[in-house]
């Protein structure tokens, strides 16, 4: 089981190059990363997977985009969370791997119906460390509560979770041990964190071959 940072955003959308972020990830204890946008940089001993993010307002638009050339080249397809009906719909789209930005959705936008369907279709919900690190006060507490709600649904229905730094530079990346501590803030156990850090490989296999970077 490989330990994966499920989402980093390198230059030009972020502040650090993919090469630098990959090296940092390896030093922080990760075996692989998912880079949003164009990947392809080779780092000894680390898998660099290409991720793409879909922002849409309807299931029809999601389906159109996931069948486009950009999504077809990606190893991991993310969709930004929306309202309740949208989230219920997208977890049944077979090309979708992960629902992200759940902390920006309204409370209960990902409900028991979406959770059950996500479990049936093996679609994950991403837990990003970025808002926990960056936010303060009430705003941070809301994020922690949102993640606690998702964790409660995950324990009941069994859909996958992924964990991402959401980093746009090396300053946003964190060691694996720090990720465990941050996840403990909303009640994740060590075993649950390990399971989530290893879920990317299970999501994309055997659907897509993993490009091993030597």
PDB file of C-alpha atoms in Angstrom:
ATOM      1  CA  UNK A   1       0.000   0.000   0.000  1.00  0.00           C
ATOM      2  CA  UNK A   2       1.472   3.307  -1.126  1.00  0.00           C
ATOM      3  CA  UNK A   3       1.110   6.463   0.955  1.00  0.00           C
ATOM      4  CA  UNK A   4      -0.263   9.131  -1.365  1.00  0.00           C
ATOM      5  CA  UNK A   5      -0.806  12.870  -1.110  1.00  0.00           C
ATOM      6  CA  UNK A   6      -4.015  12.934  -3.139  1.00  0.00           C
ATOM      7  CA  UNK A   7      -3.676  16.481  -4.437  1.00  0.00           C
ATOM      8  CA  UNK A   8      -0.907  19.021  -4.942  1.00  0.00           C
ATOM      9  CA  UNK A   9      -1.070  21.984  -7.295  1.00  0.00           C
ATOM     10  CA  UNK A  10       2.334  22.755  -8.817  1.00  0.00           C
ATOM     11  CA  UNK A  11       3.472  25.660 -11.022  1.00  0.00           C
ATOM     12  CA  UNK A  12       2.067  27.349 -13.096  1.00  0.00           C
ATOM     13  CA  UNK A  13      -1.120  27.237 -10.997  1.00  0.00           C
ATOM     14  CA  UNK A  14       0.891  26.996  -7.796  1.00  0.00           C
ATOM     15  CA  UNK A  15       4.118  28.566  -6.549  1.00  0.00           C
ATOM     16  CA  UNK A  16       6.468  25.558  -6.621  1.00  0.00           C
ATOM     17  CA  UNK A  17       7.524  23.341  -9.490  1.00  0.00           C
ATOM     18  CA  UNK A  18       6.327  19.779  -9.735  1.00  0.00           C
ATOM     19  CA  UNK A  19       9.931  18.577  -9.411  1.00  0.00           C
ATOM     20  CA  UNK A  20      10.398  20.460  -6.135  1.00  0.00           C
ATOM     21  CA  UNK A  21       7.052  19.335  -4.715  1.00  0.00           C
ATOM     22  CA  UNK A  22       7.751  15.721  -5.631  1.00  0.00           C
ATOM     23  CA  UNK A  23      11.125  15.786  -3.917  1.00  0.00           C
ATOM     24  CA  UNK A  24       9.539  17.386  -0.869  1.00  0.00           C
ATOM     25  CA  UNK A  25       6.815  14.740  -0.768  1.00  0.00           C
ATOM     26  CA  UNK A  26       9.403  11.954  -0.843  1.00  0.00           C
ATOM     27  CA  UNK A  27      11.310  13.572   2.018  1.00  0.00           C
ATOM     28  CA  UNK A  28       8.071  13.918   4.019  1.00  0.00           C
ATOM     29  CA  UNK A  29       7.332  10.195   3.837  1.00  0.00           C
ATOM     30  CA  UNK A  30       5.053   9.853   0.808  1.00  0.00           C
ATOM     31  CA  UNK A  31       5.382   7.207  -1.888  1.00  0.00           C
ATOM     32  CA  UNK A  32       3.315   9.037  -4.493  1.00  0.00           C
ATOM     33  CA  UNK A  33       1.492  12.272  -5.234  1.00  0.00           C
ATOM     34  CA  UNK A  34      -1.356  13.332  -7.484  1.00  0.00           C
ATOM     35  CA  UNK A  35      -0.377  16.516  -9.328  1.00  0.00           C
ATOM     36  CA  UNK A  36      -3.259  18.620 -10.623  1.00  0.00           C
ATOM     37  CA  UNK A  37      -2.640  19.548 -14.251  1.00  0.00           C
ATOM     38  CA  UNK A  38       0.100  18.332 -16.500  1.00  0.00           C
ATOM     39  CA  UNK A  39       2.522  15.951 -14.816  1.00  0.00           C
ATOM     40  CA  UNK A  40       5.284  13.848 -16.219  1.00  0.00           C
ATOM     41  CA  UNK A  41       8.286  14.905 -14.149  1.00  0.00           C
ATOM     42  CA  UNK A  42      10.440  11.978 -13.099  1.00  0.00           C
ATOM     43  CA  UNK A  43      11.585  11.678  -9.507  1.00  0.00           C
ATOM     44  CA  UNK A  44      13.509   8.591  -8.343  1.00  0.00           C
ATOM     45  CA  UNK A  45      11.409   6.363  -6.110  1.00  0.00           C
ATOM     46  CA  UNK A  46       8.204   8.422  -6.313  1.00  0.00           C
ATOM     47  CA  UNK A  47       5.050   7.915  -8.376  1.00  0.00           C
ATOM     48  CA  UNK A  48       3.712  11.105  -9.925  1.00  0.00           C
ATOM     49  CA  UNK A  49       0.102  10.694 -10.994  1.00  0.00           C
ATOM     50  CA  UNK A  50      -1.755  13.235 -13.091  1.00  0.00           C
ATOM     51  CA  UNK A  51      -5.006  14.608 -11.686  1.00  0.00           C
ATOM     52  CA  UNK A  52      -7.668  16.764 -13.274  1.00  0.00           C
ATOM     53  CA  UNK A  53     -10.378  18.783 -11.522  1.00  0.00           C
ATOM     54  CA  UNK A  54     -13.854  19.248 -12.944  1.00  0.00           C
ATOM     55  CA  UNK A  55     -16.018  22.154 -11.869  1.00  0.00           C
ATOM     56  CA  UNK A  56     -19.564  21.861 -13.176  1.00  0.00           C
ATOM     57  CA  UNK A  57     -23.130  22.745 -12.315  1.00  0.00           C
ATOM     58  CA  UNK A  58     -24.856  19.588 -13.522  1.00  0.00           C
ATOM     59  CA  UNK A  59     -24.300  15.872 -13.931  1.00  0.00           C
ATOM     60  CA  UNK A  60     -24.635  16.312 -17.701  1.00  0.00           C
ATOM     61  CA  UNK A  61     -21.756  18.794 -17.714  1.00  0.00           C
ATOM     62  CA  UNK A  62     -19.633  16.463 -15.569  1.00  0.00           C
ATOM     63  CA  UNK A  63     -20.240  13.587 -17.990  1.00  0.00           C
ATOM     64  CA  UNK A  64     -19.299  15.797 -20.936  1.00  0.00           C
ATOM     65  CA  UNK A  65     -16.046  16.847 -19.284  1.00  0.00           C
ATOM     66  CA  UNK A  66     -14.970  13.426 -17.978  1.00  0.00           C
ATOM     67  CA  UNK A  67     -15.245  12.077 -21.514  1.00  0.00           C
ATOM     68  CA  UNK A  68     -13.127  14.885 -22.928  1.00  0.00           C
ATOM     69  CA  UNK A  69      -9.426  14.581 -23.822  1.00  0.00           C
ATOM     70  CA  UNK A  70      -8.046  16.204 -20.646  1.00  0.00           C
ATOM     71  CA  UNK A  71      -9.892  13.876 -18.277  1.00  0.00           C
ATOM     72  CA  UNK A  72      -9.073  10.824 -20.373  1.00  0.00           C
ATOM     73  CA  UNK A  73      -5.356  11.567 -19.986  1.00  0.00           C
ATOM     74  CA  UNK A  74      -5.656  11.876 -16.204  1.00  0.00           C
ATOM     75  CA  UNK A  75      -4.979   9.111 -13.704  1.00  0.00           C
ATOM     76  CA  UNK A  76      -7.362  10.595 -11.119  1.00  0.00           C
ATOM     77  CA  UNK A  77     -10.523  12.574 -11.914  1.00  0.00           C
ATOM     78  CA  UNK A  78     -11.788  14.939  -9.210  1.00  0.00           C
ATOM     79  CA  UNK A  79     -15.105  16.797  -9.173  1.00  0.00           C
ATOM     80  CA  UNK A  80     -15.719  19.803  -6.953  1.00  0.00           C
ATOM     81  CA  UNK A  81     -18.624  19.228  -4.572  1.00  0.00           C
ATOM     82  CA  UNK A  82     -21.852  21.155  -5.050  1.00  0.00           C
ATOM     83  CA  UNK A  83     -25.350  21.016  -3.616  1.00  0.00           C
ATOM     84  CA  UNK A  84     -27.137  17.892  -2.423  1.00  0.00           C
ATOM     85  CA  UNK A  85     -28.696  16.851  -5.719  1.00  0.00           C
ATOM     86  CA  UNK A  86     -25.447  17.458  -7.604  1.00  0.00           C
ATOM     87  CA  UNK A  87     -23.395  15.378  -5.170  1.00  0.00           C
ATOM     88  CA  UNK A  88     -25.922  12.543  -5.300  1.00  0.00           C
ATOM     89  CA  UNK A  89     -25.668  12.533  -9.090  1.00  0.00           C
ATOM     90  CA  UNK A  90     -21.910  12.744  -9.602  1.00  0.00           C
ATOM     91  CA  UNK A  91     -20.994   9.815  -7.360  1.00  0.00           C
ATOM     92  CA  UNK A  92     -22.720   7.527  -9.858  1.00  0.00           C
ATOM     93  CA  UNK A  93     -20.599   8.714 -12.808  1.00  0.00           C
ATOM     94  CA  UNK A  94     -18.195   5.855 -13.417  1.00  0.00           C
ATOM     95  CA  UNK A  95     -15.292   8.039 -14.607  1.00  0.00           C
ATOM     96  CA  UNK A  96     -15.272  10.080 -11.378  1.00  0.00           C
ATOM     97  CA  UNK A  97     -12.794   8.952  -8.732  1.00  0.00           C
ATOM     98  CA  UNK A  98     -12.983  11.628  -6.011  1.00  0.00           C
ATOM     99  CA  UNK A  99     -15.354  14.351  -4.786  1.00  0.00           C
ATOM    100  CA  UNK A 100     -13.274  17.254  -3.489  1.00  0.00           C
ATOM    101  CA  UNK A 101     -13.710  20.623  -1.757  1.00  0.00           C
ATOM    102  CA  UNK A 102     -16.375  19.137   0.487  1.00  0.00           C
ATOM    103  CA  UNK A 103     -15.463  21.733   3.115  1.00  0.00           C
ATOM    104  CA  UNK A 104     -16.805  24.443   0.782  1.00  0.00           C
ATOM    105  CA  UNK A 105     -20.173  22.750   0.341  1.00  0.00           C
ATOM    106  CA  UNK A 106     -23.120  23.490   2.593  1.00  0.00           C
ATOM    107  CA  UNK A 107     -23.595  21.261   5.593  1.00  0.00           C
ATOM    108  CA  UNK A 108     -25.442  18.053   4.680  1.00  0.00           C
ATOM    109  CA  UNK A 109     -24.780  18.640   0.971  1.00  0.00           C
ATOM    110  CA  UNK A 110     -23.161  15.194   1.056  1.00  0.00           C
ATOM    111  CA  UNK A 111     -25.873  13.167   2.739  1.00  0.00           C
ATOM    112  CA  UNK A 112     -26.673   9.512   3.429  1.00  0.00           C
ATOM    113  CA  UNK A 113     -28.013   9.014  -0.114  1.00  0.00           C
ATOM    114  CA  UNK A 114     -24.778  10.282  -1.665  1.00  0.00           C
ATOM    115  CA  UNK A 115     -22.758   8.288   0.870  1.00  0.00           C
ATOM    116  CA  UNK A 116     -24.517   5.027   0.038  1.00  0.00           C
ATOM    117  CA  UNK A 117     -24.115   5.621  -3.695  1.00  0.00           C
ATOM    118  CA  UNK A 118     -20.446   6.584  -3.297  1.00  0.00           C
ATOM    119  CA  UNK A 119     -19.842   3.294  -1.488  1.00  0.00           C
ATOM    120  CA  UNK A 120     -21.616   1.335  -4.230  1.00  0.00           C
ATOM    121  CA  UNK A 121     -19.598   3.037  -6.982  1.00  0.00           C
ATOM    122  CA  UNK A 122     -16.271   3.254  -5.090  1.00  0.00           C
ATOM    123  CA  UNK A 123     -16.108   7.040  -5.338  1.00  0.00           C
ATOM    124  CA  UNK A 124     -14.032   8.721  -2.644  1.00  0.00           C
ATOM    125  CA  UNK A 125     -14.443  11.958  -0.734  1.00  0.00           C
ATOM    126  CA  UNK A 126     -11.273  13.978  -0.304  1.00  0.00           C
ATOM    127  CA  UNK A 127     -10.218  15.442   3.020  1.00  0.00           C
ATOM    128  CA  UNK A 128      -7.908  18.387   2.359  1.00  0.00           C
ATOM    129  CA  UNK A 129      -5.461  19.534   5.005  1.00  0.00           C
ATOM    130  CA  UNK A 130      -5.182  23.013   3.471  1.00  0.00           C
ATOM    131  CA  UNK A 131      -8.199  24.624   5.193  1.00  0.00           C
ATOM    132  CA  UNK A 132      -7.260  23.099   8.553  1.00  0.00           C
ATOM    133  CA  UNK A 133      -3.794  24.640   8.223  1.00  0.00           C
ATOM    134  CA  UNK A 134      -4.832  27.974   6.734  1.00  0.00           C
ATOM    135  CA  UNK A 135      -8.088  28.826   8.500  1.00  0.00           C
ATOM    136  CA  UNK A 136      -8.476  30.134  12.030  1.00  0.00           C
ATOM    137  CA  UNK A 137     -11.229  30.482  14.608  1.00  0.00           C
ATOM    138  CA  UNK A 138     -14.836  29.766  13.693  1.00  0.00           C
ATOM    139  CA  UNK A 139     -14.020  29.119  10.061  1.00  0.00           C
ATOM    140  CA  UNK A 140     -11.568  26.370  11.008  1.00  0.00           C
ATOM    141  CA  UNK A 141     -14.027  24.829  13.455  1.00  0.00           C
ATOM    142  CA  UNK A 142     -16.625  24.623  10.695  1.00  0.00           C
ATOM    143  CA  UNK A 143     -14.198  22.724   8.499  1.00  0.00           C
ATOM    144  CA  UNK A 144     -13.398  20.299  11.310  1.00  0.00           C
ATOM    145  CA  UNK A 145     -17.112  19.741  11.921  1.00  0.00           C
ATOM    146  CA  UNK A 146     -17.714  19.160   8.214  1.00  0.00           C
ATOM    147  CA  UNK A 147     -14.953  16.562   8.142  1.00  0.00           C
ATOM    148  CA  UNK A 148     -16.327  14.936  11.295  1.00  0.00           C
ATOM    149  CA  UNK A 149     -19.724  14.654   9.589  1.00  0.00           C
ATOM    150  CA  UNK A 150     -18.125  13.032   6.528  1.00  0.00           C
ATOM    151  CA  UNK A 151     -16.183  10.642   8.756  1.00  0.00           C
ATOM    152  CA  UNK A 152     -19.395   9.605  10.504  1.00  0.00           C
ATOM    153  CA  UNK A 153     -21.012   8.837   7.140  1.00  0.00           C
ATOM    154  CA  UNK A 154     -17.906   6.983   5.978  1.00  0.00           C
ATOM    155  CA  UNK A 155     -17.931   4.757   9.049  1.00  0.00           C
ATOM    156  CA  UNK A 156     -21.574   3.906   8.418  1.00  0.00           C
ATOM    157  CA  UNK A 157     -21.522   3.369   4.643  1.00  0.00           C
ATOM    158  CA  UNK A 158     -17.890   2.522   3.863  1.00  0.00           C
ATOM    159  CA  UNK A 159     -17.114   4.782   0.902  1.00  0.00           C
ATOM    160  CA  UNK A 160     -13.394   5.567   0.407  1.00  0.00           C
ATOM    161  CA  UNK A 161     -11.672   8.646   1.756  1.00  0.00           C
ATOM    162  CA  UNK A 162      -8.561  10.277   0.348  1.00  0.00           C
ATOM    163  CA  UNK A 163      -6.302  12.722   2.158  1.00  0.00           C
ATOM    164  CA  UNK A 164      -4.596  15.581   0.366  1.00  0.00           C
ATOM    165  CA  UNK A 165      -2.365  18.438   1.396  1.00  0.00           C
ATOM    166  CA  UNK A 166      -4.002  20.681  -1.206  1.00  0.00           C
ATOM    167  CA  UNK A 167      -0.621  22.382  -1.299  1.00  0.00           C
ATOM    168  CA  UNK A 168       0.180  25.018  -3.908  1.00  0.00           C
ATOM    169  CA  UNK A 169       3.791  25.257  -2.746  1.00  0.00           C
ATOM    170  CA  UNK A 170       6.250  23.260  -0.682  1.00  0.00           C
ATOM    171  CA  UNK A 171       5.260  25.432   2.296  1.00  0.00           C
ATOM    172  CA  UNK A 172       1.847  23.765   2.315  1.00  0.00           C
ATOM    173  CA  UNK A 173       3.148  20.202   2.314  1.00  0.00           C
ATOM    174  CA  UNK A 174       3.260  18.325   5.616  1.00  0.00           C
ATOM    175  CA  UNK A 175       4.968  15.151   6.896  1.00  0.00           C
ATOM    176  CA  UNK A 176       2.848  12.030   7.225  1.00  0.00           C
ATOM    177  CA  UNK A 177       3.037  12.217  11.014  1.00  0.00           C
ATOM    178  CA  UNK A 178       1.620  15.774  10.943  1.00  0.00           C
ATOM    179  CA  UNK A 179      -1.209  14.621   8.681  1.00  0.00           C
ATOM    180  CA  UNK A 180      -2.106  12.013  11.281  1.00  0.00           C
ATOM    181  CA  UNK A 181      -2.197  14.699  13.969  1.00  0.00           C
ATOM    182  CA  UNK A 182      -4.365  17.024  11.871  1.00  0.00           C
ATOM    183  CA  UNK A 183      -6.818  14.237  11.084  1.00  0.00           C
ATOM    184  CA  UNK A 184      -7.061  13.374  14.784  1.00  0.00           C
ATOM    185  CA  UNK A 185      -8.568  16.838  15.319  1.00  0.00           C
ATOM    186  CA  UNK A 186     -11.831  15.655  13.772  1.00  0.00           C
ATOM    187  CA  UNK A 187     -11.705  12.110  15.144  1.00  0.00           C
ATOM    188  CA  UNK A 188      -9.888   9.952  12.588  1.00  0.00           C
ATOM    189  CA  UNK A 189      -8.002   7.049  14.085  1.00  0.00           C
ATOM    190  CA  UNK A 190      -4.508   6.058  13.019  1.00  0.00           C
ATOM    191  CA  UNK A 191      -5.885   3.068  11.148  1.00  0.00           C
ATOM    192  CA  UNK A 192      -8.419   5.207   9.299  1.00  0.00           C
ATOM    193  CA  UNK A 193      -5.719   7.672   8.276  1.00  0.00           C
ATOM    194  CA  UNK A 194      -3.543   4.856   6.951  1.00  0.00           C
ATOM    195  CA  UNK A 195      -6.481   3.464   4.982  1.00  0.00           C
ATOM    196  CA  UNK A 196      -7.241   6.869   3.452  1.00  0.00           C
ATOM    197  CA  UNK A 197      -3.606   7.575   2.573  1.00  0.00           C
ATOM    198  CA  UNK A 198      -3.517   4.278   0.689  1.00  0.00           C
ATOM    199  CA  UNK A 199      -6.826   4.588  -1.151  1.00  0.00           C
ATOM    200  CA  UNK A 200      -5.705   6.273  -4.387  1.00  0.00           C
ATOM    201  CA  UNK A 201      -4.105   3.086  -5.703  1.00  0.00           C
ATOM    202  CA  UNK A 202      -7.271   1.110  -5.026  1.00  0.00           C
ATOM    203  CA  UNK A 203      -9.400   3.739  -6.784  1.00  0.00           C
ATOM    204  CA  UNK A 204      -7.481   3.758 -10.050  1.00  0.00           C
ATOM    205  CA  UNK A 205      -6.632   0.062 -10.376  1.00  0.00           C
ATOM    206  CA  UNK A 206      -7.231  -1.827 -12.562  1.00  0.00           C
ATOM    207  CA  UNK A 207      -8.964   0.976 -14.461  1.00  0.00           C
ATOM    208  CA  UNK A 208      -5.745   2.839 -15.204  1.00  0.00           C
ATOM    209  CA  UNK A 209      -2.151   1.632 -15.064  1.00  0.00           C
ATOM    210  CA  UNK A 210       0.037   3.461 -12.551  1.00  0.00           C
ATOM    211  CA  UNK A 211       3.056   5.121 -14.136  1.00  0.00           C
ATOM    212  CA  UNK A 212       6.021   4.078 -12.002  1.00  0.00           C
ATOM    213  CA  UNK A 213       8.696   6.753 -11.868  1.00  0.00           C
ATOM    214  CA  UNK A 214      12.133   5.216 -11.589  1.00  0.00           C
TER     215      UNK A 214
END
